[in-house]
Coordinates of C-alpha atoms in Angstrom, one line a residue:
Chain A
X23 CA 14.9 18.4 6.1
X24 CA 11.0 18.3 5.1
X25 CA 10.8 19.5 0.9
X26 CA 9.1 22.8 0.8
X27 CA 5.3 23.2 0.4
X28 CA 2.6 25.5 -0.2
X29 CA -0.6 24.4 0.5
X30 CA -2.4 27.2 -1.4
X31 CA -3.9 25.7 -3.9
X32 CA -3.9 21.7 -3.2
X33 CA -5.2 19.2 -6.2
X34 CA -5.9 15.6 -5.0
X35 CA -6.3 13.5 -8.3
X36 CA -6.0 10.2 -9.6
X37 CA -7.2 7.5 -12.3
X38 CA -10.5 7.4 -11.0
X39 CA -11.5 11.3 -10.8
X40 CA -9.2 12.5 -13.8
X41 CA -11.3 10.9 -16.4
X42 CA -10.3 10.9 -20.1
X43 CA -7.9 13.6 -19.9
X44 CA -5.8 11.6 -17.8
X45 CA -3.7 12.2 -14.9
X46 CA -0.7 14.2 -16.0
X47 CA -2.5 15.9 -18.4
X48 CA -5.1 17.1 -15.7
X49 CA -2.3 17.9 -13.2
X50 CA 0.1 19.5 -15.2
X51 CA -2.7 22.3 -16.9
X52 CA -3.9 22.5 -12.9
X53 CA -0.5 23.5 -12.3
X54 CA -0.1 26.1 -15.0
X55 CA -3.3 27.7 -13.7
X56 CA -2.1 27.7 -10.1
X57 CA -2.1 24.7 -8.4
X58 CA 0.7 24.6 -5.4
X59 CA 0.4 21.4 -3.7
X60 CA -0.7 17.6 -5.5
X61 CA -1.6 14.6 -3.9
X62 CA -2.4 11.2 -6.0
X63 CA -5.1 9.2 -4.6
X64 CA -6.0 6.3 -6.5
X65 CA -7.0 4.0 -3.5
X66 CA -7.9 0.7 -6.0
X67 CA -4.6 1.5 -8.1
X68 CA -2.2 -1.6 -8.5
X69 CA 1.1 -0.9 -6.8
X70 CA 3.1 -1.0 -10.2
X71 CA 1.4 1.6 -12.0
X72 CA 1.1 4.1 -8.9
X73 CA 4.8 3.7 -8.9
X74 CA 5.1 4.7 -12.5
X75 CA 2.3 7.2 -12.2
X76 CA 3.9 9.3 -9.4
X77 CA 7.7 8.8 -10.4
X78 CA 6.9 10.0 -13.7
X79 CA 4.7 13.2 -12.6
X80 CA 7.5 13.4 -10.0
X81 CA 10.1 14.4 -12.6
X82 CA 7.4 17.4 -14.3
X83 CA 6.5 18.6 -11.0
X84 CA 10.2 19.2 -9.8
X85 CA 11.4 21.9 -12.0
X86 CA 8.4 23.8 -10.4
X87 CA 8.6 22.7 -6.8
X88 CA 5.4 21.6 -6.7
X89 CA 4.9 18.7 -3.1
X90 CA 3.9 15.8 -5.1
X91 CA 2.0 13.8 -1.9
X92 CA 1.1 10.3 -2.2
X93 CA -2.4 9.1 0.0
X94 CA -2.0 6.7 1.9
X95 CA 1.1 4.6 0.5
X96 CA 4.3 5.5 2.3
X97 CA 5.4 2.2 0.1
X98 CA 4.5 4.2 -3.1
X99 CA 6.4 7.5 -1.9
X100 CA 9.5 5.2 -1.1
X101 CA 9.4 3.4 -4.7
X102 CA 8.9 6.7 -6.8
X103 CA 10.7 9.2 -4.6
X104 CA 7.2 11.5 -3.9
X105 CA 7.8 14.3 -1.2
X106 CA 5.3 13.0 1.2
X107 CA 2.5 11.0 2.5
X108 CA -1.1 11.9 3.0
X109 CA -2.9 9.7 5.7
X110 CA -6.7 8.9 7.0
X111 CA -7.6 7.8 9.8
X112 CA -7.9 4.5 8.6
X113 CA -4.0 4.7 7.1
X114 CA -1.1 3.4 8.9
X115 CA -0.5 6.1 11.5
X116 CA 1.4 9.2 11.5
X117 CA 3.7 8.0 13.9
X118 CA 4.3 4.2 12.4
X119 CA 4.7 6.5 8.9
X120 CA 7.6 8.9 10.5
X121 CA 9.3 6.3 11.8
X122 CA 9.7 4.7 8.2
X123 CA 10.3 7.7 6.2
X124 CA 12.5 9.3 8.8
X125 CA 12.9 13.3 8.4
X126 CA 12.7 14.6 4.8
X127 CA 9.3 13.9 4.0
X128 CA 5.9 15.5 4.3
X129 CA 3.3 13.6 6.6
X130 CA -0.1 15.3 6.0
X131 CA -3.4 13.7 8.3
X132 CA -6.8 14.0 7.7
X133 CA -9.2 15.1 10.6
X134 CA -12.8 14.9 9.8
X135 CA -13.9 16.9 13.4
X136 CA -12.7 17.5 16.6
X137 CA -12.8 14.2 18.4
X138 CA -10.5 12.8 15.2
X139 CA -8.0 15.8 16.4
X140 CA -8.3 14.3 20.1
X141 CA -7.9 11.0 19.1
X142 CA -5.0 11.6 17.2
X143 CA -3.0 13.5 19.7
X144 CA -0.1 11.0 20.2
X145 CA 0.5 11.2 16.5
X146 CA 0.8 15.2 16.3
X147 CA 4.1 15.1 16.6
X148 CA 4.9 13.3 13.8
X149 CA 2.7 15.6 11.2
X150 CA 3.2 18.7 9.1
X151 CA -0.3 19.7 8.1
X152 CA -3.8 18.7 8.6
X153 CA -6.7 18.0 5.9
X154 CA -9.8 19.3 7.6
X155 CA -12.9 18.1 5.7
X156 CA -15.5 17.7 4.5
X157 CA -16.3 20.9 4.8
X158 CA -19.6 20.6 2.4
X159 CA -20.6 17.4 1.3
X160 CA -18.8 15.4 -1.4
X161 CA -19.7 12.4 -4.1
X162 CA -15.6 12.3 -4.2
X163 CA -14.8 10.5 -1.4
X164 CA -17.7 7.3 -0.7
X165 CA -15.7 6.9 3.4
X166 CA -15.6 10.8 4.2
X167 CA -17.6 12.0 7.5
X168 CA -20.4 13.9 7.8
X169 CA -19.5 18.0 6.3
X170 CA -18.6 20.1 9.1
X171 CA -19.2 23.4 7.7
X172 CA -17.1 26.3 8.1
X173 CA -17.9 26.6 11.8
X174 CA -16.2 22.7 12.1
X175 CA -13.0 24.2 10.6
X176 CA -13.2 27.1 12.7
X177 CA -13.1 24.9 15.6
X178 CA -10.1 22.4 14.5
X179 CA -8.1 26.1 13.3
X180 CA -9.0 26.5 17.5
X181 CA -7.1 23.3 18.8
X182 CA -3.8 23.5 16.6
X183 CA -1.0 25.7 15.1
X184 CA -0.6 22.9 12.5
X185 CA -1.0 24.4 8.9
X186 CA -4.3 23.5 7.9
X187 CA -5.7 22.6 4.2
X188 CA -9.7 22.8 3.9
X189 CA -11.1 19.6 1.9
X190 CA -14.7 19.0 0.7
X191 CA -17.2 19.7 -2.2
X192 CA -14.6 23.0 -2.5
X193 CA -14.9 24.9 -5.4
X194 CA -15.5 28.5 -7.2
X195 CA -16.8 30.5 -4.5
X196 CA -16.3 28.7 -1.1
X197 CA -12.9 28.4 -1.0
X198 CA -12.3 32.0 0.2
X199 CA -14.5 31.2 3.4
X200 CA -12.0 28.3 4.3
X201 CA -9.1 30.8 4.1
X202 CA -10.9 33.5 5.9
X203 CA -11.6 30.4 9.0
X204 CA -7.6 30.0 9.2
X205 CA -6.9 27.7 6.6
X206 CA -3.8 28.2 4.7
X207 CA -5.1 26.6 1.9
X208 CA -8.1 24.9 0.0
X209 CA -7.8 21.3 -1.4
X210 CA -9.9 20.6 -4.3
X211 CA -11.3 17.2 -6.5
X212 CA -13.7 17.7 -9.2
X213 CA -13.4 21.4 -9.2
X214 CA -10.8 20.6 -11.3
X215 CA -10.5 17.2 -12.5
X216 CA -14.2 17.6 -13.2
X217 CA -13.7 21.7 -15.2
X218 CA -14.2 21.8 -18.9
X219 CA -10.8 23.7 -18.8
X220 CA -8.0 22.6 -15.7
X221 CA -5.8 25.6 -16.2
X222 CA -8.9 28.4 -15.8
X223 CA -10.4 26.2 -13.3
X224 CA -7.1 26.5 -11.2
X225 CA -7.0 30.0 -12.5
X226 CA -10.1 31.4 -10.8
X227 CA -9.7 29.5 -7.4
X228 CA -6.3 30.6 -6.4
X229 CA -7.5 34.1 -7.4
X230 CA -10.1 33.6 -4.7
X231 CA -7.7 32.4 -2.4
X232 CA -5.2 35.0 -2.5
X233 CA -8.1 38.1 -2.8
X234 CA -9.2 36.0 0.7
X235 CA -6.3 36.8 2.5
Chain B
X23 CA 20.8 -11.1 7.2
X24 CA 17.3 -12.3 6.0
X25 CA 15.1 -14.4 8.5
X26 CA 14.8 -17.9 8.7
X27 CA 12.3 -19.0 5.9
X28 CA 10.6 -22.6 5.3
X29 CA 8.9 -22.9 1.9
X30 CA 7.7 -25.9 2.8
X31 CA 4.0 -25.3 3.1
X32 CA 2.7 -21.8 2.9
X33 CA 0.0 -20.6 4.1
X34 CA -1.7 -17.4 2.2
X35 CA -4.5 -16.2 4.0
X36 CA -6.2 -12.4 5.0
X37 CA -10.0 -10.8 5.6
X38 CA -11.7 -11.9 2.4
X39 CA -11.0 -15.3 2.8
X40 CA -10.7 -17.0 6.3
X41 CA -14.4 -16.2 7.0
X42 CA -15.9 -16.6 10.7
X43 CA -12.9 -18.1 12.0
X44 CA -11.2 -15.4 11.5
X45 CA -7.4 -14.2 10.4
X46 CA -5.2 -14.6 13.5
X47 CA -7.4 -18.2 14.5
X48 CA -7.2 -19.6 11.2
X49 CA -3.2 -18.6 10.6
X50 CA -2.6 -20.2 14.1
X51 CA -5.0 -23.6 13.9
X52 CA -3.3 -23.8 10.7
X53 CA 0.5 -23.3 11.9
X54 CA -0.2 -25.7 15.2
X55 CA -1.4 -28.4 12.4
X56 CA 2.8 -27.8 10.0
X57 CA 2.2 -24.6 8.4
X58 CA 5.7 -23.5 8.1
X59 CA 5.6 -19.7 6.6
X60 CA 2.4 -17.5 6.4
X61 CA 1.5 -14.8 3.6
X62 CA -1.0 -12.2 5.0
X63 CA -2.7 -11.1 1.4
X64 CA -5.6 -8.5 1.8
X65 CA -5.6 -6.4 -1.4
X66 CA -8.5 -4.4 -0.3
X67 CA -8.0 -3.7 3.3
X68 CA -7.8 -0.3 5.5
X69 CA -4.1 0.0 5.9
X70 CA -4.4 0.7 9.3
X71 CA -6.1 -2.9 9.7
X72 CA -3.5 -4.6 7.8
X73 CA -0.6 -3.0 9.7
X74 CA -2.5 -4.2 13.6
X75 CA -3.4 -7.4 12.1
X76 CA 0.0 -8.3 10.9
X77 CA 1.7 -6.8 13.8
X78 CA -0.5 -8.7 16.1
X79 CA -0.1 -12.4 14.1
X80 CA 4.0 -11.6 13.9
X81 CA 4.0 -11.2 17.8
X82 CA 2.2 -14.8 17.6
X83 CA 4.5 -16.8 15.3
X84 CA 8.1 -15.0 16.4
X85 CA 8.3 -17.4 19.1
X86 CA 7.7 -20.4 16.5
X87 CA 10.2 -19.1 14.1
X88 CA 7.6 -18.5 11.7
X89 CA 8.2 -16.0 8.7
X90 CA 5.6 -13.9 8.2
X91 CA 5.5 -12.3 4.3
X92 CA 2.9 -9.6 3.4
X93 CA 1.5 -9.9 0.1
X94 CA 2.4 -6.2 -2.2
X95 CA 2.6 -3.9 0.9
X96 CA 6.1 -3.0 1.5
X97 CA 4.6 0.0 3.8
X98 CA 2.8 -2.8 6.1
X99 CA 6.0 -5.0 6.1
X100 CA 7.7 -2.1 7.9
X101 CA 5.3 -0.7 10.0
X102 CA 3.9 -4.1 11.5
X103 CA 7.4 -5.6 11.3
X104 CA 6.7 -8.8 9.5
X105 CA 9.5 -10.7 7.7
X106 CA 9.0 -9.6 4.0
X107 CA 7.3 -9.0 1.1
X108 CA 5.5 -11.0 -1.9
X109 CA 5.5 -9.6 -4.8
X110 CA 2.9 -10.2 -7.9
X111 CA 3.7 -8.8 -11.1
X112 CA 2.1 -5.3 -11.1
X113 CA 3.0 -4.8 -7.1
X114 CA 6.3 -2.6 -7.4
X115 CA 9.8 -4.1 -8.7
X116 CA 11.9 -6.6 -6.1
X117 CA 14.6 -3.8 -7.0
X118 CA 12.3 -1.4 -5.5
X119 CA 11.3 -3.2 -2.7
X120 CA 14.8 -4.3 -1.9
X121 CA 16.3 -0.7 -2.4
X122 CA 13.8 0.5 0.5
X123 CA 13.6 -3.0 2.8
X124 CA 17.3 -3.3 2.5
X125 CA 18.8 -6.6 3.3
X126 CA 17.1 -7.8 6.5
X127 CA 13.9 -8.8 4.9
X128 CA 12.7 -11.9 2.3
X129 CA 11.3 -10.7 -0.6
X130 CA 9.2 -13.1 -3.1
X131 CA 7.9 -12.9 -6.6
X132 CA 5.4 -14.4 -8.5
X133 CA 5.8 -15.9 -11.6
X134 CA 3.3 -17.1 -14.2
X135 CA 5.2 -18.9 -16.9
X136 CA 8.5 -18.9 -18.5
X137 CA 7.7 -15.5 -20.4
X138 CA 7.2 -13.6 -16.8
X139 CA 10.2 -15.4 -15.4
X140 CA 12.3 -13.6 -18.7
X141 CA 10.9 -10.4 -17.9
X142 CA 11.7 -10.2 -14.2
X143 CA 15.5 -10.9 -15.1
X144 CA 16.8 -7.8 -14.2
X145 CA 15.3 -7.7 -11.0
X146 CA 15.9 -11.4 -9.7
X147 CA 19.2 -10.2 -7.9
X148 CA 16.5 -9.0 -5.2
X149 CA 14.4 -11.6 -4.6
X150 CA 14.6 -14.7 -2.3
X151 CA 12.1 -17.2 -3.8
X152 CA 9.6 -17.4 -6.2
X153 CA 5.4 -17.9 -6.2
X154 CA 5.0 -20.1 -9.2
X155 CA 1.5 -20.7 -10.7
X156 CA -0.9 -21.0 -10.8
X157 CA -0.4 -24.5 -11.1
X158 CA -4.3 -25.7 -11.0
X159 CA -6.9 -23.4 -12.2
X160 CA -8.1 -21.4 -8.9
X161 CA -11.4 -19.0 -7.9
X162 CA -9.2 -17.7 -5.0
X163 CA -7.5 -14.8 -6.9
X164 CA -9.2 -13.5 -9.7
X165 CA -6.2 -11.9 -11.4
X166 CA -4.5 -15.2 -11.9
X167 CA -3.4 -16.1 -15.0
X168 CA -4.2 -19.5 -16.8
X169 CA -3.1 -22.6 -14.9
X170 CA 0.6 -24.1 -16.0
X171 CA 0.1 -27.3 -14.4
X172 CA 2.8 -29.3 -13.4
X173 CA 4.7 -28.9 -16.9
X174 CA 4.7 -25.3 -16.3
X175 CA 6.2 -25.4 -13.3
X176 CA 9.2 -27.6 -13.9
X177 CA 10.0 -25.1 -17.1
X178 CA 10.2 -22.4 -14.6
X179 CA 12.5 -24.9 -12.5
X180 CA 14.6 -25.2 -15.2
X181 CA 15.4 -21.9 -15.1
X182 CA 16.6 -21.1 -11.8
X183 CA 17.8 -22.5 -8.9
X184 CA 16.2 -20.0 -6.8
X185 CA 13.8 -21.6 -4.0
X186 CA 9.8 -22.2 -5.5
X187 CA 6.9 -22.7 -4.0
X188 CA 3.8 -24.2 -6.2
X189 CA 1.1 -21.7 -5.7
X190 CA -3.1 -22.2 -7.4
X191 CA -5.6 -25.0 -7.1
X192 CA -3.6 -27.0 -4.8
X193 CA -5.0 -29.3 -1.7
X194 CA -4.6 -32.9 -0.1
X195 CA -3.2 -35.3 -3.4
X196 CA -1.9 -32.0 -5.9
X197 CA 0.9 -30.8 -3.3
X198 CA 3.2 -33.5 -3.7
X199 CA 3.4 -33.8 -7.6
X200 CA 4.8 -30.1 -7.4
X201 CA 7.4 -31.1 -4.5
X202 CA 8.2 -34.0 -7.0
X203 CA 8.7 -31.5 -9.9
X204 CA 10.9 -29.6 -7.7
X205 CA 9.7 -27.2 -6.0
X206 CA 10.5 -26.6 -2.2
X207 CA 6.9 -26.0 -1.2
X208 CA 3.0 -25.9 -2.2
X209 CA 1.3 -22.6 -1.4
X210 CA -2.6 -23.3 0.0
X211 CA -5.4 -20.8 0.5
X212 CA -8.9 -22.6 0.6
X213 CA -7.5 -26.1 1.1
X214 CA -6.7 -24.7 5.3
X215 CA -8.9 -21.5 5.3
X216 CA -12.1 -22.8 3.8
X217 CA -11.4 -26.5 5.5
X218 CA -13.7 -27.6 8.7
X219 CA -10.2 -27.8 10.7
X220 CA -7.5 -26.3 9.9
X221 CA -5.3 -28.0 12.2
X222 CA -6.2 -31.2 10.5
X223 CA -5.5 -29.9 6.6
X224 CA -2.3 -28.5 7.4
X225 CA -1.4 -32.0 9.9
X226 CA -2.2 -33.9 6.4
X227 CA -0.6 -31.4 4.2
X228 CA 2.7 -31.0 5.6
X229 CA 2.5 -35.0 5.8
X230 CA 1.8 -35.5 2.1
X231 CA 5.0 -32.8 0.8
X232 CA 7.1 -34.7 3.9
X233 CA 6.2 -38.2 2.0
X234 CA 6.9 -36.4 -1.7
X235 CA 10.5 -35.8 -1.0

């Protein structure tokens, strides 16, 4: 059975965005401000210390039952017992990763626009949620697509019944329009890795979120 | 039961180094010349590139009862099917890797000097051979440690009587003095990948560890 998650609220961090505060520092004040969901996406990370990063925020994050999600690395997810994997289009696909991690874990798949949704039909079947982003434009992420704007969302909320989780140059005030398109949640980067304070950053956008719905 | 593995010589090879030739026409020039076992190592490829390359070159070699090892990427190993895993030093533990491979895959570990080989104790119940070296100084990988030489390598021999294979530096004359100091095998990257023929290096290889024995 898949582990529980909420997609509310949906932090993607890791060594390069977390800066001197350092991951579990950064994660675990995002939590206490609101945070639902986490994913670690460290993409140049050496194997060993994603391992040690995730199994260890693993064990703070399961008192709470927080999804801890790994991106990309099914390997990493096996090693450090994470609830799931988040894959791109340029990932191993959804289907190769369901077949490997068999039942009780959380495939997530980014789709940039609606010909990535179309493309990636055959692998529906093996996914629990979508990433649908950029919605604005982002410095995060140097291989994201072009921003597809509200109106792109509105279309990919059109194709599927798959819970969706906006992504994208999010932050204070336009993460409500992603849950009024149909989202279920709003991912965020640097409106919280980047925020003076993690816990009122958190604070104020799932206050958003929920006044959205 | 593990596959069939011949240390003999190994081939490690991937994107950033075949050049124009490419991967799959280098690895298979090579292996037509006496490459006996082939490490796809690619530390900064797309996932989904690594997993259709490997799965493509494992179709290739099953019928020549060639192992095929992946360097770090457990996930790749199972999604393309290859034969195992090589391990450096911050990839994850062998215990990790062996805990989610099971025991139908090789899995190898690299060792630096005596001092690694002492810290991996605990976790050389899992692992099938080692990567010792580098034994030359080499450009190739730039998180190599110093070169061991030949002295380096038999203190590691005397250590274990798990399989080796000499790994750094090492082309036509410096593969036999590390069959001579024990090992089963020479690793080689540039000495096939960057050589005019491929065919041809490995033919003289394989000829010079054949005479060293």
């Amino acid at each position: 059975m898949r582990p529980h998650f909420d997609l509310s609220l949906y932090l993607v961090a890791g060594a390069p965005v977390v800066g001197a505060r350092g991951l579990t520092d950064t994660v675990m004040q995002a939590v206490s401000g609101g945070v639902t969901m986490v994913q670690i996406r460290d993409p140049r990370g050496a194997t060993r210390r994603l391992v040690e990063e995730t199994y260890a925020l693993k064990q703070l994050l399961k008192p709470q039952n927080i999804a801890l999600i790994v991106n990309d690395r099914v390997d990493v997810v096996l090693a450090a017992g994470a609830d799931g994997v988040h894959l791109g289009q340029d990932d191993m696909t959804p289907s190769d990763a369901r077949r490997i991690l068999g039942e009780d874990f959380i495939i997530g798949l980014s789709i940039g626009n609606p010909e990535e949704f179309a493309a990636s039909r055959d692998h529906l079947h093996a996914v629990d949620y979508l990433g649908v982003g950029p919605i604005r434009s982002t410095t995060t992420k140097s291989d994201a697509g072009g921003a597809i704007g509200i109106e792109g969302l509105k279309k990919v909320r059109g194709l599927t019944r798959l819970p969706i989780v906006g992504i994208g140059g999010l932050g204070e005030g336009s993460v409500a329009p992603v849950i009024q398109a149909g989202a279920q949640g709003a991912a965020v980067v640097s409106a919280i890795c980047g925020a003076a304070d993690a816990t009122d950053a958190a604070r104020t956008l799932i206050a958003e979120i929920r006044d959205a719905r």
